[in-house]
Coordinates of C-alpha atoms in Angstrom, one line a residue:
Chain J
X1 CA 58.6 82.3 96.8
X2 CA 60.7 78.9 96.1
X3 CA 64.6 78.8 98.1
X4 CA 65.4 79.2 94.9
X5 CA 64.0 82.7 94.4
X6 CA 64.6 83.9 97.5
X7 CA 68.6 82.4 96.8
X8 CA 68.3 85.0 94.0
X9 CA 67.1 87.5 95.8
X10 CA 69.3 87.7 98.0
X11 CA 71.7 87.9 95.4
X12 CA 70.3 90.6 93.6
X13 CA 69.9 92.5 97.4
X14 CA 73.7 92.3 98.0
X15 CA 74.9 93.1 94.9
X16 CA 72.5 96.0 94.9
X17 CA 74.1 97.0 98.2
X18 CA 77.6 96.8 96.5
X19 CA 76.4 98.3 93.7
X20 CA 75.1 101.3 95.7
X21 CA 78.5 100.9 97.7
X22 CA 80.6 102.1 95.0
X23 CA 78.3 104.9 94.5
X24 CA 78.5 106.2 98.3
X25 CA 82.9 105.1 97.2
X26 CA 82.9 106.9 93.8
X27 CA 81.0 110.5 96.0
X28 CA 82.9 109.8 99.1
X29 CA 86.6 108.9 98.5
X30 CA 89.1 111.3 98.1
X31 CA 91.2 111.1 94.9
X32 CA 91.3 109.4 91.6
X33 CA 93.1 106.4 92.4
X34 CA 90.8 105.6 95.7
X35 CA 87.8 106.9 93.9
X36 CA 88.9 103.8 91.3
X37 CA 89.1 101.1 94.1
X38 CA 85.4 101.9 94.3
X39 CA 84.4 101.6 90.5
X40 CA 87.1 98.6 90.1
X41 CA 85.5 96.0 93.2
X42 CA 82.6 96.6 94.6
X43 CA 80.6 98.1 91.2
X44 CA 81.9 94.5 89.4
X45 CA 80.7 92.7 93.4
X46 CA 77.8 95.4 92.4
X47 CA 77.0 93.7 88.7
X48 CA 78.2 89.8 89.1
X49 CA 76.1 89.7 92.2
X50 CA 73.0 90.7 90.0
X51 CA 73.7 88.8 87.4
X52 CA 74.1 85.8 88.8
X53 CA 71.3 86.2 91.0
X54 CA 69.0 86.0 87.4
X55 CA 70.9 82.6 86.0
X56 CA 70.0 81.3 89.1
X57 CA 66.0 82.1 88.3
X58 CA 66.8 80.6 84.8
X59 CA 68.4 77.7 85.9
X60 CA 70.4 75.9 83.4
X61 CA 69.9 77.8 80.4
X62 CA 71.3 78.9 77.2
X63 CA 69.8 82.5 78.8
X64 CA 72.1 81.3 82.4
X65 CA 74.8 81.1 80.3
X66 CA 75.5 83.8 78.2
X67 CA 74.5 84.9 82.0
X68 CA 77.8 83.0 82.9
X69 CA 79.8 84.4 79.9
X70 CA 78.6 87.7 80.9
X71 CA 79.6 87.8 84.5
X72 CA 83.4 86.2 83.7
X73 CA 84.3 88.3 81.1
X74 CA 83.1 91.2 84.0
X75 CA 85.8 90.3 86.0
X76 CA 88.4 90.0 83.6
X77 CA 87.6 93.6 81.6
X78 CA 87.1 95.1 85.2
X79 CA 90.3 95.3 86.9
X80 CA 91.6 95.8 83.7
X81 CA 89.2 98.5 82.8
X82 CA 90.6 100.2 86.6
X83 CA 94.5 99.4 85.8
X84 CA 94.1 101.5 82.9
X85 CA 92.9 104.6 83.8
X86 CA 95.0 104.3 86.7
X87 CA 98.6 103.8 84.6
X88 CA 96.9 106.4 82.5
X89 CA 96.5 108.7 85.7
X90 CA 99.8 107.7 87.3
X91 CA 101.6 108.7 83.7
X92 CA 100.0 111.8 84.0
X93 CA 101.8 112.6 87.5
X94 CA 98.8 112.2 89.3
X95 CA 99.7 111.9 93.1
X96 CA 97.3 109.5 95.2
X97 CA 95.8 111.9 98.0
X98 CA 95.3 111.0 101.5
X99 CA 97.7 111.8 104.4
X100 CA 99.9 109.0 104.5
X101 CA 100.3 109.4 100.3
X102 CA 103.9 108.3 99.7
X103 CA 105.6 105.5 97.9
X104 CA 106.3 102.8 99.8
X105 CA 109.0 100.9 100.1
X106 CA 112.0 102.7 99.7
X107 CA 110.7 105.8 102.2
X108 CA 111.4 102.5 105.2
X109 CA 108.5 101.4 106.4
X110 CA 107.3 100.9 110.1
Chain G
X1 CA 130.4 107.9 68.1
X2 CA 126.9 107.2 66.3
X3 CA 128.8 107.8 63.4
X4 CA 132.2 105.6 63.7
X5 CA 131.1 103.0 66.5
X6 CA 127.5 103.0 65.1
X7 CA 128.6 101.3 61.9
X8 CA 128.2 97.8 63.9
X9 CA 125.0 96.1 63.9
X10 CA 122.6 93.4 66.7
X11 CA 120.7 91.4 65.3
X12 CA 118.6 89.6 68.7
X13 CA 118.8 85.6 67.9
X14 CA 116.5 83.4 68.9
X15 CA 114.5 80.3 67.6
X16 CA 112.2 81.5 64.9
X17 CA 111.3 80.4 61.2
X18 CA 112.9 83.1 59.8
X19 CA 116.1 83.0 61.2
X20 CA 118.1 82.0 58.7
X21 CA 117.3 84.7 56.7
X22 CA 117.0 87.1 58.8
X23 CA 120.9 86.3 59.1
X24 CA 120.9 86.4 55.2
X25 CA 119.3 89.5 55.8
X26 CA 121.5 91.3 57.8
X27 CA 124.7 90.4 56.7
X28 CA 123.2 91.5 53.1
X29 CA 122.8 95.1 55.2
X30 CA 126.2 95.2 57.0
X31 CA 127.6 94.4 53.8
X32 CA 126.3 97.2 51.3
X33 CA 127.3 99.6 54.4
X34 CA 131.1 98.1 54.3
X35 CA 130.7 98.9 51.1
X36 CA 128.1 102.0 50.2
X37 CA 131.1 103.5 52.2
X38 CA 133.8 102.5 50.5
X39 CA 132.1 103.7 47.0
X40 CA 131.6 107.2 48.6
X41 CA 135.4 107.1 48.8
X42 CA 134.8 107.2 53.0
X43 CA 137.2 104.2 53.4
X44 CA 141.0 104.9 53.9
X45 CA 142.9 102.6 55.4
X46 CA 141.5 103.0 58.9
X47 CA 138.2 102.0 57.9
X48 CA 139.2 98.9 56.3
X49 CA 141.3 98.0 59.4
X50 CA 138.2 98.0 61.9
X51 CA 135.5 95.9 60.1
X52 CA 132.2 95.8 60.4
X53 CA 130.9 93.8 63.5
X54 CA 127.4 91.8 63.3
X55 CA 127.0 90.9 66.7
X56 CA 124.5 87.6 67.0
X57 CA 123.1 88.2 70.5
X58 CA 120.8 85.2 72.5
X59 CA 119.1 86.4 74.8
X60 CA 118.5 84.2 77.7
X61 CA 115.3 82.7 77.8
X62 CA 115.5 80.4 80.6
X63 CA 113.2 82.2 83.6
X64 CA 115.3 81.2 86.3
X65 CA 119.2 82.4 87.6
X66 CA 120.2 79.2 87.8
X67 CA 119.7 78.1 84.2
X68 CA 119.3 74.4 82.6
X69 CA 122.7 73.3 81.3
X70 CA 120.9 71.7 78.1
X71 CA 119.2 75.2 77.7
X72 CA 122.6 76.7 77.6
X73 CA 123.5 74.5 75.1
X74 CA 121.0 74.4 73.0
X75 CA 121.8 78.6 73.3
X76 CA 125.4 78.2 72.0
X77 CA 124.8 75.2 69.5
X78 CA 122.1 77.9 68.1
X79 CA 124.6 80.7 67.7
X80 CA 127.0 78.5 66.5
X81 CA 125.0 77.9 63.6
X82 CA 124.0 81.7 63.2
X83 CA 127.0 82.7 63.4
X84 CA 128.3 79.6 60.1
X85 CA 125.4 80.6 58.4
X86 CA 126.7 84.3 58.2
X87 CA 129.7 83.0 57.0
X88 CA 128.2 81.9 54.5
X89 CA 126.1 84.3 52.9
X90 CA 129.1 86.8 53.5
X91 CA 131.7 84.0 51.1
X92 CA 128.7 84.3 48.4
X93 CA 128.9 88.1 48.7
X94 CA 132.6 89.0 49.2
X95 CA 135.5 87.7 45.9
X96 CA 137.6 85.0 47.7
X97 CA 140.6 86.9 48.5
X98 CA 139.0 90.8 49.4
X99 CA 140.3 91.8 53.1
X100 CA 138.0 91.2 55.9
X101 CA 135.1 93.5 55.8
X102 CA 132.5 91.9 58.6
X103 CA 132.9 89.8 61.1
X104 CA 130.9 88.1 63.4
X105 CA 130.5 87.9 67.2
X106 CA 128.2 86.6 69.3
X107 CA 127.1 85.8 72.6
X108 CA 124.0 85.2 75.6
X109 CA 122.9 88.1 77.4
X110 CA 120.5 88.4 80.3
X111 CA 121.6 85.3 81.8
X112 CA 122.0 87.0 85.5
X113 CA 118.5 88.6 85.5
X114 CA 114.7 87.4 85.3
X115 CA 113.4 88.8 81.6
X116 CA 110.7 87.6 80.2
X117 CA 108.8 91.1 78.9
X118 CA 109.4 92.8 76.0
X119 CA 111.1 95.9 77.5
X120 CA 113.2 93.2 79.7
X121 CA 114.2 91.6 76.4
X122 CA 115.0 95.5 75.7
X123 CA 117.0 96.1 78.3
X124 CA 119.3 93.5 78.3
X125 CA 120.0 93.9 74.8
X126 CA 120.3 97.7 75.2
X127 CA 122.8 96.8 78.0
X128 CA 124.9 94.7 75.8
X129 CA 124.7 97.5 73.0
X130 CA 126.0 99.6 75.2
X131 CA 128.7 97.9 75.7
X132 CA 130.1 97.3 72.7
X133 CA 129.0 100.6 71.4
X134 CA 126.4 99.2 69.3
X135 CA 123.2 102.0 67.6
X136 CA 121.7 99.6 65.0
X137 CA 119.6 96.5 65.7
X138 CA 118.1 94.0 62.7
X139 CA 115.7 92.3 64.2
X140 CA 113.7 89.3 62.8
X141 CA 109.8 90.1 62.5
X142 CA 109.1 86.5 64.2
X143 CA 110.8 86.1 67.1
X144 CA 109.1 87.4 69.7
X145 CA 110.4 87.0 73.0
X146 CA 108.7 87.9 75.9
X147 CA 105.3 87.6 73.4
X148 CA 103.3 90.0 72.3
X149 CA 100.5 90.7 75.2
X150 CA 98.4 93.6 74.3
X151 CA 99.4 95.0 77.3
X152 CA 102.8 95.2 76.4
X153 CA 104.7 97.4 73.9
X154 CA 106.2 95.2 71.0
X155 CA 109.8 94.4 71.2
X156 CA 110.6 96.9 68.5
X157 CA 108.9 99.0 70.1
X158 CA 111.1 98.7 73.1
X159 CA 114.0 98.7 71.4
X160 CA 113.3 102.0 69.3
X161 CA 112.2 103.4 73.0
X162 CA 116.0 102.9 73.8
X163 CA 117.2 104.8 70.9
X164 CA 118.1 102.3 68.5
X165 CA 118.2 102.3 64.4
X166 CA 115.7 99.5 64.4
X167 CA 115.3 97.2 61.3
X168 CA 113.3 95.2 60.6
X169 CA 114.1 92.5 58.6
X170 CA 112.1 91.7 55.2
X171 CA 111.3 88.6 55.4
X172 CA 107.3 86.9 56.1
X173 CA 107.2 83.5 58.2
X174 CA 107.2 80.5 55.8
X175 CA 103.4 79.7 55.2
X176 CA 104.0 75.7 56.1
X177 CA 100.5 75.4 55.5
X178 CA 98.6 78.1 52.9
X179 CA 96.6 79.4 54.5
X180 CA 94.8 82.6 53.7
X181 CA 95.8 86.4 55.2
X182 CA 97.5 85.1 58.1
X183 CA 100.8 82.7 58.3
X184 CA 99.3 80.7 60.9
X185 CA 100.1 76.7 60.9
X186 CA 97.2 74.5 60.5
X187 CA 97.3 73.6 64.6
X188 CA 97.2 77.1 66.0
X189 CA 94.6 77.1 62.8
X190 CA 92.9 74.3 64.9
X191 CA 92.9 75.4 68.0
X192 CA 90.8 78.3 67.6
X193 CA 88.8 77.2 65.4
X194 CA 87.2 74.9 67.4
X195 CA 87.1 76.9 70.8
X196 CA 84.9 79.9 68.7
X197 CA 83.0 77.2 67.0
X198 CA 82.4 75.0 70.6
X199 CA 82.1 79.0 71.6
X200 CA 79.5 79.8 68.6
X201 CA 77.2 76.4 69.1
X202 CA 77.3 76.8 73.3
X203 CA 75.6 80.6 72.7
X204 CA 73.3 79.9 69.9
X205 CA 71.3 77.3 72.2
X206 CA 73.9 73.9 71.3
X207 CA 71.4 73.2 68.9
X208 CA 74.0 70.9 67.2
X209 CA 71.8 69.2 64.4
X210 CA 70.6 71.9 63.0
X211 CA 72.1 72.7 60.2
X212 CA 71.3 76.3 60.4
X213 CA 73.5 76.8 63.0
X214 CA 76.7 74.5 62.0
X215 CA 77.2 76.4 59.2
X216 CA 76.8 80.2 60.2
X217 CA 79.3 78.6 63.6
X218 CA 81.5 77.0 60.7
X219 CA 81.4 80.4 59.6
X220 CA 82.3 82.3 61.8
X221 CA 84.6 80.0 64.1
X222 CA 87.0 79.9 60.7
X223 CA 86.5 84.4 60.3
X224 CA 87.5 84.0 63.7
X225 CA 90.7 81.5 63.8
X226 CA 92.0 83.3 60.6
X227 CA 92.3 87.2 61.8
X228 CA 92.7 86.2 65.2
X229 CA 95.0 82.8 65.5
X230 CA 98.5 84.4 65.8
X231 CA 97.1 86.8 68.6
X232 CA 95.3 84.2 70.2
X233 CA 97.8 82.3 70.7
X234 CA 100.8 84.3 70.7
X235 CA 101.9 81.7 67.7
X236 CA 102.4 78.6 70.1
X237 CA 100.0 75.9 70.0
X238 CA 99.8 75.3 73.8
X239 CA 100.4 71.8 74.7
X240 CA 97.4 70.5 75.5
X241 CA 98.6 68.5 79.1
X242 CA 100.1 72.0 80.6
X243 CA 96.6 73.5 79.8
X244 CA 94.6 71.2 81.4
X245 CA 96.5 70.7 84.6
X246 CA 96.6 75.1 84.5
X247 CA 92.9 74.8 83.9
X248 CA 92.7 72.5 87.4
X249 CA 94.9 74.5 89.6
X250 CA 92.7 77.4 87.9
X251 CA 89.7 75.9 89.1
X252 CA 91.0 75.2 92.0
X253 CA 92.2 79.1 92.7
X254 CA 88.5 80.2 91.6
X255 CA 86.9 80.3 95.3
X256 CA 90.0 81.4 97.0
X257 CA 90.1 84.5 94.5
X258 CA 86.1 84.8 95.0
X259 CA 86.2 84.8 98.9
X260 CA 89.5 86.9 99.2
X261 CA 87.1 89.6 96.3
X262 CA 84.2 89.2 98.9
X263 CA 86.3 89.8 101.6
X264 CA 87.7 93.1 100.0
X265 CA 84.4 94.4 99.2
X266 CA 82.6 93.8 103.1
X267 CA 86.0 95.5 103.5
X268 CA 85.4 97.7 101.3
X269 CA 82.1 98.8 102.4
X270 CA 83.0 99.0 105.9
X271 CA 85.3 101.5 105.0
X272 CA 83.1 103.8 102.7
X273 CA 79.7 104.0 104.7
X274 CA 82.0 104.6 108.2
X275 CA 81.0 107.9 109.0
X276 CA 84.6 108.7 109.3
X277 CA 86.3 107.0 106.3
X278 CA 88.9 105.1 107.9
X279 CA 91.5 105.2 105.0
X280 CA 94.7 105.5 104.3
X281 CA 95.9 105.4 100.7
X282 CA 99.5 104.7 99.6
X283 CA 101.8 103.4 97.1
X284 CA 102.9 100.0 97.3
X285 CA 105.7 99.3 95.1
X286 CA 107.0 95.5 95.1
X287 CA 108.7 92.9 93.1
X288 CA 106.3 89.8 92.3
X289 CA 107.7 86.3 91.5
X290 CA 105.6 85.4 88.4
X291 CA 107.1 85.5 85.3
X292 CA 105.2 86.0 81.6
X293 CA 102.2 87.8 80.5
X294 CA 99.4 85.9 81.9
X295 CA 100.4 84.7 85.1
X296 CA 101.3 88.8 85.6
X297 CA 97.9 90.1 83.8
X298 CA 96.2 87.2 86.5
X299 CA 98.2 88.3 89.6
X300 CA 97.3 91.9 88.6
X301 CA 93.6 91.6 87.8
X302 CA 93.5 89.1 91.2
X303 CA 94.8 92.6 93.2
X304 CA 92.6 95.1 91.2
X305 CA 89.4 92.7 93.4
X306 CA 91.0 91.8 96.4
X307 CA 91.5 93.9 99.7
X308 CA 91.5 97.6 99.0
X309 CA 94.5 97.5 96.4
X310 CA 94.5 98.0 92.9
X311 CA 97.3 97.9 90.1
X312 CA 98.7 101.3 88.8
X313 CA 101.5 100.1 87.1
X314 CA 103.4 96.6 85.9
X315 CA 106.4 96.7 84.5
X316 CA 108.1 93.3 84.4
X317 CA 107.2 91.8 88.0
X318 CA 107.5 95.0 89.1
X319 CA 104.1 95.8 90.7
X320 CA 103.2 99.8 91.6
X321 CA 99.8 98.4 93.7
X322 CA 98.2 101.3 95.7
X323 CA 96.3 100.5 98.7
X324 CA 93.5 101.7 100.1
X325 CA 93.3 100.7 103.6
X326 CA 95.6 99.9 105.9
X327 CA 95.3 96.3 106.2
X328 CA 95.5 95.7 102.5
X329 CA 99.1 96.5 102.4
X330 CA 100.3 94.1 104.6
X331 CA 98.1 91.1 102.8
X332 CA 100.0 92.1 100.2
X333 CA 103.7 92.2 101.4
X334 CA 102.0 88.1 102.4
X335 CA 102.2 87.2 99.3
X336 CA 99.1 85.5 99.5
X337 CA 97.6 86.1 96.1
X338 CA 101.4 85.9 94.6
X339 CA 101.4 82.2 95.9
X340 CA 98.5 81.0 94.6
X341 CA 98.8 83.2 90.8
X342 CA 102.7 80.9 91.0
X343 CA 100.5 77.5 91.7
X344 CA 98.2 78.0 89.6
X345 CA 100.5 78.9 86.1
X346 CA 103.4 76.9 87.8
X347 CA 102.5 73.5 89.8
X348 CA 102.5 72.7 93.2
X349 CA 106.9 73.5 93.9
X350 CA 107.0 77.1 92.8
X351 CA 104.3 78.5 95.7
X352 CA 107.3 77.4 97.7
X353 CA 109.0 80.6 96.6
X354 CA 109.5 83.3 99.9
X355 CA 106.8 85.9 99.6
X356 CA 107.9 89.6 98.5
X357 CA 108.1 90.8 102.3
X358 CA 110.9 88.3 103.3
X359 CA 112.2 89.1 99.6
X360 CA 112.2 92.9 100.7
X361 CA 114.0 92.2 103.9
X362 CA 116.8 90.6 101.6
X363 CA 117.3 92.9 99.0
X364 CA 117.9 95.3 101.9
X365 CA 120.0 93.0 103.5
X366 CA 122.6 92.9 100.2
X367 CA 122.2 96.9 99.8

């Protein structure tokens, strides 16, 4: 294995790890909003890292350029999608759950 | 009230190509509604005595509380010109010795608040309308206060939401250069066309000598530019130097954002995989000191991607953020991201504005 391939492998492994975290988070976290955190962050990083790993292996080529574009679009669309879901949930009146679920700045902050 | 005071008409005014014809339309409508009343025999001495008022309202578009005198001056000039036009139109409609049927008023609103989104503009217009008892609004379709970002609702929709009788002036934007289907100008078309063309070539492997690639590229870019140019650029050609500076600062911002994202994910992975699941979900509200749809979108997305925070709702610069882990809220109120976004879009000086926490403290001191 060349150093480049090792680097790429590291990217893919770390990416897969975060994909795994996203899945565990989706199952373990309570409530819609908390789960969205897992979906919007870990999942994005997971796929982005895996794509980056592949782009590294391919080197400078049209394919890796496409991967870079894909990566950029994921960075933009994934939080936007999470935001859209969260906003829809809020408009439906779904409350954030958890011991300390409350609206922040008005209730007096510690 | 609505029947009587509702006769008055409000026209939001701003720099737009079709402003002149919108004014004409508004005057014609106002005049027609006065004369219609007369035809139906509803005009009593009383209603003639109180002519219909046409309010021309200029929503302030400057972004700071302290306005640049030049901006105020140009707004005044524009309003004066609008009133002069309106008078001219009215004179064309009425006989010389006719009693005054329509009077004009002009005003600048929203000078004391941050306005940038369509909703914001609708709010200041609504405030003025309520103060003057106006129900009807004539809007100029090419006047787009606050831009037309897809994430935000349009100015007309926002006004209609506030209970106004919204009438869109039937003016089409003057096509200065005759392009098919849309009313975009040549510079806008060119910018979008070249961007799409280069993008097409890049995706196709940059075979710049292959005629097939070039021809299909031109066709594709042409379709994209014709159909999407007005959406992509909000009808404005960006200032190239400004865009270059923004892009350069964006390049500086990206590594910082990536680092923050990496930290966020490690923190989140720790929380998710921790046996006791040490989360502390809560909603945090704050007003971000960023204006404009691009900066707000960037900040909202950055917040979503970084430490345990998720943007739930954005209305103008008011953010509702769901924070999952305790540290997240602290980070958010320290305003690091916000400062960075400001740096990217407005340059270095603006990065020094106080953090949300400091601003929050200030506001609590006031109220």
